[in-house]
PDB file of C-alpha atoms in Angstrom:
ATOM      1  CA  UNK A   8      68.686 112.565 130.355  1.00 55.00           C
ATOM      2  CA  UNK A   9      65.867 114.151 128.334  1.00 56.00           C
ATOM      3  CA  UNK A  10      63.380 112.171 126.263  1.00 50.00           C
ATOM      4  CA  UNK A  11      64.978 113.423 123.029  1.00 51.00           C
ATOM      5  CA  UNK A  12      68.428 112.343 124.218  1.00 52.00           C
ATOM      6  CA  UNK A  13      67.111 108.897 125.170  1.00 53.00           C
ATOM      7  CA  UNK A  14      65.509 108.423 121.753  1.00 46.00           C
ATOM      8  CA  UNK A  15      68.705 109.511 119.991  1.00 51.00           C
ATOM      9  CA  UNK A  16      70.817 107.183 122.113  1.00 48.00           C
ATOM     10  CA  UNK A  17      68.503 104.233 121.461  1.00 47.00           C
ATOM     11  CA  UNK A  18      68.504 104.898 117.717  1.00 47.00           C
ATOM     12  CA  UNK A  19      72.289 105.089 117.661  1.00 48.00           C
ATOM     13  CA  UNK A  20      72.610 101.854 119.632  1.00 47.00           C
ATOM     14  CA  UNK A  21      70.150 100.098 117.313  1.00 46.00           C
ATOM     15  CA  UNK A  22      72.060 101.318 114.240  1.00 45.00           C
ATOM     16  CA  UNK A  23      75.393 100.201 115.671  1.00 45.00           C
ATOM     17  CA  UNK A  24      73.958  96.795 116.569  1.00 45.00           C
ATOM     18  CA  UNK A  25      72.547  96.399 113.071  1.00 43.00           C
ATOM     19  CA  UNK A  26      75.909  97.243 111.513  1.00 40.00           C
ATOM     20  CA  UNK A  27      77.690  94.711 113.714  1.00 40.00           C
ATOM     21  CA  UNK A  28      75.084  92.050 112.979  1.00 39.00           C
ATOM     22  CA  UNK A  29      75.249  92.592 109.235  1.00 39.00           C
ATOM     23  CA  UNK A  30      79.040  92.720 109.298  1.00 38.00           C
ATOM     24  CA  UNK A  31      79.224  89.458 111.234  1.00 39.00           C
ATOM     25  CA  UNK A  32      76.891  87.786 108.755  1.00 41.00           C
ATOM     26  CA  UNK A  33      78.809  89.114 105.752  1.00 44.00           C
ATOM     27  CA  UNK A  34      82.137  87.817 106.941  1.00 54.00           C
ATOM     28  CA  UNK A  35      80.949  84.462 108.315  1.00 74.00           C
ATOM     29  CA  UNK A  36      80.378  82.648 105.018  1.00 90.00           C
ATOM     30  CA  UNK A  37      82.137  79.459 103.991  1.00 96.00           C
ATOM     31  CA  UNK A  38      84.497  80.627 101.235  1.00 96.00           C
ATOM     32  CA  UNK A  39      87.197  79.278  98.902  1.00 95.00           C
ATOM     33  CA  UNK A  40      90.422  80.985  97.867  1.00 94.00           C
ATOM     34  CA  UNK A  41      93.356  79.808  95.751  1.00 94.00           C
ATOM     35  CA  UNK A  42      96.880  79.724  97.150  1.00 91.00           C
ATOM     36  CA  UNK A  43      98.422  81.987  94.516  1.00 88.00           C
ATOM     37  CA  UNK A  44      96.427  81.835  91.289  1.00 89.00           C
ATOM     38  CA  UNK A  45      93.860  79.408  89.908  1.00 94.00           C
ATOM     39  CA  UNK A  46      94.524  79.454  86.176  1.00 95.00           C
ATOM     40  CA  UNK A  47      92.109  78.258  83.527  1.00 95.00           C
ATOM     41  CA  UNK A  48      93.147  74.822  82.305  1.00 94.00           C
ATOM     42  CA  UNK A  49      95.777  74.472  85.046  1.00 94.00           C
ATOM     43  CA  UNK A  50      96.211  73.020  88.537  1.00 95.00           C
ATOM     44  CA  UNK A  51      95.977  74.881  91.839  1.00 96.00           C
ATOM     45  CA  UNK A  52      95.922  74.535  95.613  1.00 97.00           C
ATOM     46  CA  UNK A  53      92.741  75.924  97.119  1.00 97.00           C
ATOM     47  CA  UNK A  54      91.600  76.503 100.711  1.00 97.00           C
ATOM     48  CA  UNK A  55      88.051  76.289 102.031  1.00 98.00           C
ATOM     49  CA  UNK A  56      87.742  78.667 104.979  1.00 97.00           C
ATOM     50  CA  UNK A  57      85.048  77.611 107.456  1.00 97.00           C
ATOM     51  CA  UNK A  58      84.208  79.900 110.388  1.00 97.00           C
ATOM     52  CA  UNK A  59      82.033  78.732 113.264  1.00 96.00           C
ATOM     53  CA  UNK A  60      78.979  80.987 113.411  1.00 90.00           C
ATOM     54  CA  UNK A  61      77.302  79.600 116.498  1.00 94.00           C
ATOM     55  CA  UNK A  62      77.933  80.500 120.136  1.00 94.00           C
ATOM     56  CA  UNK A  63      76.441  77.266 121.481  1.00 94.00           C
ATOM     57  CA  UNK A  64      77.684  74.670 118.971  1.00 97.00           C
ATOM     58  CA  UNK A  65      80.814  73.495 117.165  1.00 97.00           C
ATOM     59  CA  UNK A  66      81.248  72.638 113.478  1.00 98.00           C
ATOM     60  CA  UNK A  67      81.982  68.926 113.078  1.00 98.00           C
ATOM     61  CA  UNK A  68      81.657  68.327 109.329  1.00 98.00           C
ATOM     62  CA  UNK A  69      82.196  70.079 106.000  1.00 98.00           C
ATOM     63  CA  UNK A  70      81.037  68.731 102.652  1.00 98.00           C
ATOM     64  CA  UNK A  71      81.971  70.387  99.338  1.00 98.00           C
ATOM     65  CA  UNK A  72      80.416  69.471  95.994  1.00 97.00           C
ATOM     66  CA  UNK A  73      82.165  70.137  92.688  1.00 97.00           C
ATOM     67  CA  UNK A  74      80.064  70.766  89.570  1.00 94.00           C
ATOM     68  CA  UNK A  75      79.768  67.719  87.335  1.00 91.00           C
ATOM     69  CA  UNK A  76      79.727  69.913  84.215  1.00 91.00           C
ATOM     70  CA  UNK A  77      83.229  71.140  85.169  1.00 93.00           C
ATOM     71  CA  UNK A  78      84.816  67.780  86.025  1.00 92.00           C
ATOM     72  CA  UNK A  79      88.023  67.598  88.048  1.00 93.00           C
ATOM     73  CA  UNK A  80      90.101  64.513  87.352  1.00 89.00           C
ATOM     74  CA  UNK A  81      92.565  65.164  90.181  1.00 92.00           C
ATOM     75  CA  UNK A  82      91.646  66.166  93.756  1.00 96.00           C
ATOM     76  CA  UNK A  83      94.177  65.540  96.540  1.00 97.00           C
ATOM     77  CA  UNK A  84      93.430  66.558 100.148  1.00 97.00           C
ATOM     78  CA  UNK A  85      96.043  67.567 102.684  1.00 96.00           C
ATOM     79  CA  UNK A  86      96.003  65.800 106.038  1.00 95.00           C
ATOM     80  CA  UNK A  87      94.492  67.851 108.864  1.00 97.00           C
ATOM     81  CA  UNK A  88      95.105  66.603 112.415  1.00 96.00           C
ATOM     82  CA  UNK A  89      91.867  65.391 114.014  1.00 97.00           C
ATOM     83  CA  UNK A  90      89.910  65.284 110.742  1.00 98.00           C
ATOM     84  CA  UNK A  91      89.048  62.377 108.453  1.00 98.00           C
ATOM     85  CA  UNK A  92      88.603  63.092 104.746  1.00 98.00           C
ATOM     86  CA  UNK A  93      86.620  61.138 102.169  1.00 97.00           C
ATOM     87  CA  UNK A  94      86.848  61.742  98.390  1.00 97.00           C
ATOM     88  CA  UNK A  95      83.976  60.554  96.185  1.00 96.00           C
ATOM     89  CA  UNK A  96      84.025  60.105  92.394  1.00 94.00           C
ATOM     90  CA  UNK A  97      81.265  59.959  89.804  1.00 93.00           C
ATOM     91  CA  UNK A  98      81.348  58.214  86.440  1.00 92.00           C
ATOM     92  CA  UNK A  99      81.407  60.625  83.509  1.00 87.00           C
ATOM     93  CA  UNK A 100      78.886  60.381  80.694  1.00 83.00           C
ATOM     94  CA  UNK A 101      81.658  61.379  78.298  1.00 82.00           C
ATOM     95  CA  UNK A 102      85.251  60.275  79.105  1.00 79.00           C
ATOM     96  CA  UNK A 103      88.015  62.874  79.186  1.00 76.00           C
ATOM     97  CA  UNK A 104      91.552  62.631  77.859  1.00 75.00           C
ATOM     98  CA  UNK A 105      94.152  64.104  80.213  1.00 72.00           C
ATOM     99  CA  UNK A 106      97.882  63.867  79.448  1.00 69.00           C
ATOM    100  CA  UNK A 107      97.146  61.196  76.864  1.00 76.00           C
ATOM    101  CA  UNK A 108      95.180  59.062  79.333  1.00 75.00           C
ATOM    102  CA  UNK A 109      91.437  58.419  79.163  1.00 80.00           C
ATOM    103  CA  UNK A 110      89.579  59.385  82.358  1.00 81.00           C
ATOM    104  CA  UNK A 111      86.131  57.890  83.065  1.00 86.00           C
ATOM    105  CA  UNK A 112      85.569  59.364  86.559  1.00 90.00           C
ATOM    106  CA  UNK A 113      85.728  62.776  88.174  1.00 91.00           C
ATOM    107  CA  UNK A 114      85.732  63.886  91.809  1.00 95.00           C
ATOM    108  CA  UNK A 115      82.377  65.387  92.731  1.00 95.00           C
ATOM    109  CA  UNK A 116      82.411  65.434  96.543  1.00 97.00           C
ATOM    110  CA  UNK A 117      84.910  65.794  99.404  1.00 98.00           C
ATOM    111  CA  UNK A 118      83.849  65.446 103.050  1.00 98.00           C
ATOM    112  CA  UNK A 119      85.809  66.255 106.218  1.00 98.00           C
ATOM    113  CA  UNK A 120      84.493  64.931 109.534  1.00 98.00           C
ATOM    114  CA  UNK A 121      85.521  63.905 113.035  1.00 96.00           C
ATOM    115  CA  UNK A 122      87.140  67.203 113.979  1.00 97.00           C
ATOM    116  CA  UNK A 123      85.744  70.252 115.724  1.00 97.00           C
ATOM    117  CA  UNK A 124      85.692  73.994 115.030  1.00 98.00           C
ATOM    118  CA  UNK A 125      84.763  75.737 118.243  1.00 96.00           C
ATOM    119  CA  UNK A 126      82.867  78.987 118.624  1.00 94.00           C
ATOM    120  CA  UNK A 127      84.884  82.047 117.636  1.00 94.00           C
ATOM    121  CA  UNK A 128      87.349  80.010 115.544  1.00 96.00           C
ATOM    122  CA  UNK A 129      87.772  78.900 111.943  1.00 97.00           C
ATOM    123  CA  UNK A 130      89.458  76.077 110.053  1.00 97.00           C
ATOM    124  CA  UNK A 131      91.004  75.859 106.583  1.00 97.00           C
ATOM    125  CA  UNK A 132      90.592  72.758 104.436  1.00 98.00           C
ATOM    126  CA  UNK A 133      93.189  72.618 101.612  1.00 98.00           C
ATOM    127  CA  UNK A 134      92.917  70.686  98.356  1.00 98.00           C
ATOM    128  CA  UNK A 135      95.129  70.330  95.300  1.00 97.00           C
ATOM    129  CA  UNK A 136      92.795  70.312  92.282  1.00 97.00           C
ATOM    130  CA  UNK A 137      92.900  70.108  88.494  1.00 92.00           C
ATOM    131  CA  UNK A 138      92.536  70.194  85.639  1.00 91.00           C
ATOM    132  CA  UNK A 139      90.537  73.428  86.037  1.00 95.00           C
ATOM    133  CA  UNK A 140      88.004  74.485  83.365  1.00 93.00           C
ATOM    134  CA  UNK A 141      89.547  76.159  80.327  1.00 92.00           C
ATOM    135  CA  UNK A 142      86.553  78.230  79.190  1.00 91.00           C
ATOM    136  CA  UNK A 143      85.149  79.567  82.460  1.00 94.00           C
ATOM    137  CA  UNK A 144      86.068  82.423  84.766  1.00 94.00           C
ATOM    138  CA  UNK A 145      84.738  80.757  87.927  1.00 94.00           C
ATOM    139  CA  UNK A 146      83.597  77.570  89.609  1.00 96.00           C
ATOM    140  CA  UNK A 147      80.621  77.482  91.979  1.00 96.00           C
ATOM    141  CA  UNK A 148      81.369  74.885  94.663  1.00 97.00           C
ATOM    142  CA  UNK A 149      78.400  74.194  96.925  1.00 97.00           C
ATOM    143  CA  UNK A 150      79.153  73.419 100.582  1.00 98.00           C
ATOM    144  CA  UNK A 151      77.286  71.962 103.545  1.00 98.00           C
ATOM    145  CA  UNK A 152      78.310  72.800 107.130  1.00 98.00           C
ATOM    146  CA  UNK A 153      77.141  70.594 110.013  1.00 98.00           C
ATOM    147  CA  UNK A 154      77.134  71.459 113.742  1.00 97.00           C
ATOM    148  CA  UNK A 155      77.270  69.085 116.691  1.00 97.00           C
ATOM    149  CA  UNK A 156      73.748  70.147 117.777  1.00 96.00           C
ATOM    150  CA  UNK A 157      72.348  68.698 114.547  1.00 96.00           C
ATOM    151  CA  UNK A 158      72.001  71.998 112.695  1.00 97.00           C
ATOM    152  CA  UNK A 159      72.914  71.923 108.991  1.00 97.00           C
ATOM    153  CA  UNK A 160      73.689  75.061 106.960  1.00 96.00           C
ATOM    154  CA  UNK A 161      73.697  74.682 103.187  1.00 97.00           C
ATOM    155  CA  UNK A 162      75.945  77.163 101.400  1.00 97.00           C
ATOM    156  CA  UNK A 163      74.441  76.475  97.980  1.00 96.00           C
ATOM    157  CA  UNK A 164      72.799  79.691  96.745  1.00 95.00           C
ATOM    158  CA  UNK A 165      74.289  81.201  93.594  1.00 91.00           C
ATOM    159  CA  UNK A 166      74.479  84.981  93.464  1.00 84.00           C
ATOM    160  CA  UNK A 167      73.099  86.884  90.481  1.00 83.00           C
ATOM    161  CA  UNK A 168      74.705  89.932  88.925  1.00 81.00           C
ATOM    162  CA  UNK A 169      73.023  93.132  90.072  1.00 84.00           C
ATOM    163  CA  UNK A 170      71.097  91.366  92.847  1.00 84.00           C
ATOM    164  CA  UNK A 171      71.693  91.392  96.593  1.00 89.00           C
ATOM    165  CA  UNK A 172      73.932  88.690  98.021  1.00 86.00           C
ATOM    166  CA  UNK A 173      71.923  85.605  99.016  1.00 90.00           C
ATOM    167  CA  UNK A 174      71.692  84.603 102.651  1.00 93.00           C
ATOM    168  CA  UNK A 175      73.735  81.409 102.198  1.00 94.00           C
ATOM    169  CA  UNK A 176      75.961  82.003  99.160  1.00 95.00           C
ATOM    170  CA  UNK A 177      77.920  79.117  97.649  1.00 96.00           C
ATOM    171  CA  UNK A 178      81.735  79.433  97.638  1.00 96.00           C
ATOM    172  CA  UNK A 179      83.027  80.702  94.283  1.00 95.00           C
ATOM    173  CA  UNK A 180      86.512  79.948  92.962  1.00 96.00           C
ATOM    174  CA  UNK A 181      87.632  82.652  90.532  1.00 95.00           C
ATOM    175  CA  UNK A 182      89.744  81.523  87.577  1.00 96.00           C
ATOM    176  CA  UNK A 183      92.295  83.701  85.808  1.00 95.00           C
ATOM    177  CA  UNK A 184      93.156  83.517  82.116  1.00 93.00           C
ATOM    178  CA  UNK A 185      96.237  81.515  81.216  1.00 85.00           C
ATOM    179  CA  UNK A 186      99.256  83.658  80.381  1.00 81.00           C
ATOM    180  CA  UNK A 187     100.901  83.170  76.976  1.00 69.00           C
ATOM    181  CA  UNK A 188     104.541  83.516  75.923  1.00 46.00           C
ATOM    182  CA  UNK A 189     104.070  87.048  74.559  1.00 39.00           C
ATOM    183  CA  UNK A 190     105.476  88.604  77.696  1.00 39.00           C
ATOM    184  CA  UNK A 191     108.543  86.388  77.627  1.00 40.00           C
ATOM    185  CA  UNK A 192     109.012  87.019  73.903  1.00 39.00           C
ATOM    186  CA  UNK A 193     108.733  90.747  74.469  1.00 39.00           C
ATOM    187  CA  UNK A 194     111.237  90.502  77.295  1.00 40.00           C
ATOM    188  CA  UNK A 195     113.609  88.522  75.091  1.00 41.00           C
ATOM    189  CA  UNK A 196     113.312  91.082  72.325  1.00 41.00           C
ATOM    190  CA  UNK A 197     113.964  93.832  74.791  1.00 41.00           C
ATOM    191  CA  UNK A 198     116.996  91.968  76.091  1.00 44.00           C
ATOM    192  CA  UNK A 199     118.225  91.446  72.537  1.00 45.00           C
ATOM    193  CA  UNK A 200     117.727  95.111  71.821  1.00 43.00           C
ATOM    194  CA  UNK A 201     119.550  96.089  74.966  1.00 46.00           C
ATOM    195  CA  UNK A 202     122.335  93.647  74.127  1.00 44.00           C
ATOM    196  CA  UNK A 203     122.529  95.047  70.620  1.00 45.00           C
ATOM    197  CA  UNK A 204     122.693  98.586  71.903  1.00 46.00           C
ATOM    198  CA  UNK A 205     125.364  97.603  74.381  1.00 44.00           C
ATOM    199  CA  UNK A 206     127.417  95.898  71.667  1.00 45.00           C
ATOM    200  CA  UNK A 207     127.095  98.976  69.480  1.00 47.00           C
ATOM    201  CA  UNK A 208     128.240 101.211  72.310  1.00 50.00           C
ATOM    202  CA  UNK A 209     131.169  98.933  73.034  1.00 47.00           C
ATOM    203  CA  UNK A 210     132.107  98.897  69.351  1.00 45.00           C
ATOM    204  CA  UNK A 211     131.859 102.675  69.240  1.00 48.00           C
ATOM    205  CA  UNK A 212     134.004 102.994  72.348  1.00 52.00           C
ATOM    206  CA  UNK A 213     136.559 100.636  70.797  1.00 50.00           C
ATOM    207  CA  UNK A 214     136.597 102.673  67.603  1.00 48.00           C
ATOM    208  CA  UNK A 215     137.100 105.885  69.576  1.00 52.00           C
ATOM    209  CA  UNK A 216     139.935 104.309  71.538  1.00 50.00           C
ATOM    210  CA  UNK A 217     141.571 103.074  68.326  1.00 46.00           C
ATOM    211  CA  UNK A 218     141.206 106.526  66.742  1.00 49.00           C
ATOM    212  CA  UNK A 219     142.750 108.158  69.795  1.00 48.00           C
ATOM    213  CA  UNK A 220     145.638 105.689  69.759  1.00 46.00           C
ATOM    214  CA  UNK A 221     146.168 106.282  66.017  1.00 48.00           C
ATOM    215  CA  UNK A 222     146.173 110.047  66.550  1.00 49.00           C
ATOM    216  CA  UNK A 223     148.675 109.747  69.383  1.00 47.00           C
ATOM    217  CA  UNK A 224     150.913 107.526  67.257  1.00 51.00           C
ATOM    218  CA  UNK A 225     150.779 110.007  64.336  1.00 50.00           C
ATOM    219  CA  UNK A 226     151.633 112.920  66.620  1.00 48.00           C
ATOM    220  CA  UNK A 227     154.581 111.045  68.032  1.00 48.00           C
ATOM    221  CA  UNK A 228     155.877 110.297  64.563  1.00 53.00           C
ATOM    222  CA  UNK A 229     155.554 113.926  63.456  1.00 47.00           C
ATOM    223  CA  UNK A 230     157.360 115.133  66.545  1.00 50.00           C
ATOM    224  CA  UNK A 231     160.075 112.509  65.993  1.00 53.00           C
ATOM    225  CA  UNK A 232     160.650 113.611  62.375  1.00 48.00           C
ATOM    226  CA  UNK A 233     160.673 117.254  63.431  1.00 52.00           C
ATOM    227  CA  UNK A 234     163.269 116.451  66.061  1.00 54.00           C
ATOM    228  CA  UNK A 235     165.472 114.700  63.500  1.00 52.00           C
ATOM    229  CA  UNK A 236     165.205 117.665  61.099  1.00 48.00           C
ATOM    230  CA  UNK A 237     166.084 120.093  63.875  1.00 48.00           C
ATOM    231  CA  UNK A 238     169.021 117.889  64.862  1.00 54.00           C
ATOM    232  CA  UNK A 239     170.340 117.691  61.303  1.00 52.00           C
ATOM    233  CA  UNK A 240     169.983 121.473  60.984  1.00 54.00           C
ATOM    234  CA  UNK A 241     172.037 121.919  64.123  1.00 53.00           C
ATOM    235  CA  UNK A 242     174.771 119.635  62.826  1.00 47.00           C
ATOM    236  CA  UNK A 243     174.914 121.517  59.473  1.00 52.00           C
ATOM    237  CA  UNK A 244     175.056 124.829  61.315  1.00 49.00           C
ATOM    238  CA  UNK A 245     177.936 123.583  63.448  1.00 51.00           C
ATOM    239  CA  UNK A 246     179.914 122.345  60.434  1.00 43.00           C
ATOM    240  CA  UNK A 247     179.389 125.646  58.634  1.00 50.00           C
ATOM    241  CA  UNK A 248     180.538 127.603  61.681  1.00 51.00           C
ATOM    242  CA  UNK A 249     183.705 125.534  61.929  1.00 53.00           C
ATOM    243  CA  UNK A 250     184.470 126.139  58.270  1.00 52.00           C
ATOM    244  CA  UNK A 251     184.098 129.934  58.710  1.00 51.00           C
ATOM    245  CA  UNK A 252     186.380 129.858  61.687  1.00 50.00           C
ATOM    246  CA  UNK A 253     189.031 127.989  59.727  1.00 40.00           C
TER     247      UNK A 253
END
């Protein structure tokens, strides 16, 4: 192998390794996704996806922190075999009214511990949450991942628009706008229109059938009268012929 070939091969290997390294980093973040949609002002089930990034350690704890300025009055975890969950609440400076009931506390932290996520694997941590913010398009939920070798990774950095992604970005839950009744109203109008058109067509078909029946009845009557006239003519002709013969 020539010197030029060796240099080219080394450069290619370095580039490939860099791509793999960057790709692994990009896809190894702690993230949060809704099951279906997370609608503004509504309730949703969300999943925190936690991959294990270390080859020589296992993840043994996950802590997620909800923003106090976007208080959640209801947070219900789903049981995960081998894991213990703890939900913490904080007293609100200003009470909230939800479904006619005054709420003085909001959930600000949920911690899972006691389990293990081994190297090369991931675990999902589901929560049912609400009431989601009504005037925001996202929630930044900071997370802390702990390994059994004592290492702690804080996924708390908030990304900025137009800037590169931070090294340890915080999970972001995207919120969709609540859907109104316009679509249903439009659908109902369309159905009414279709029903009206169908009724008109049926009425038209009925009118055509009645007209056809009336025409057939008139034709039959005309033919019947014509037959009677022809019959009477034949009788008169026969009587006249008999008279001539006599």
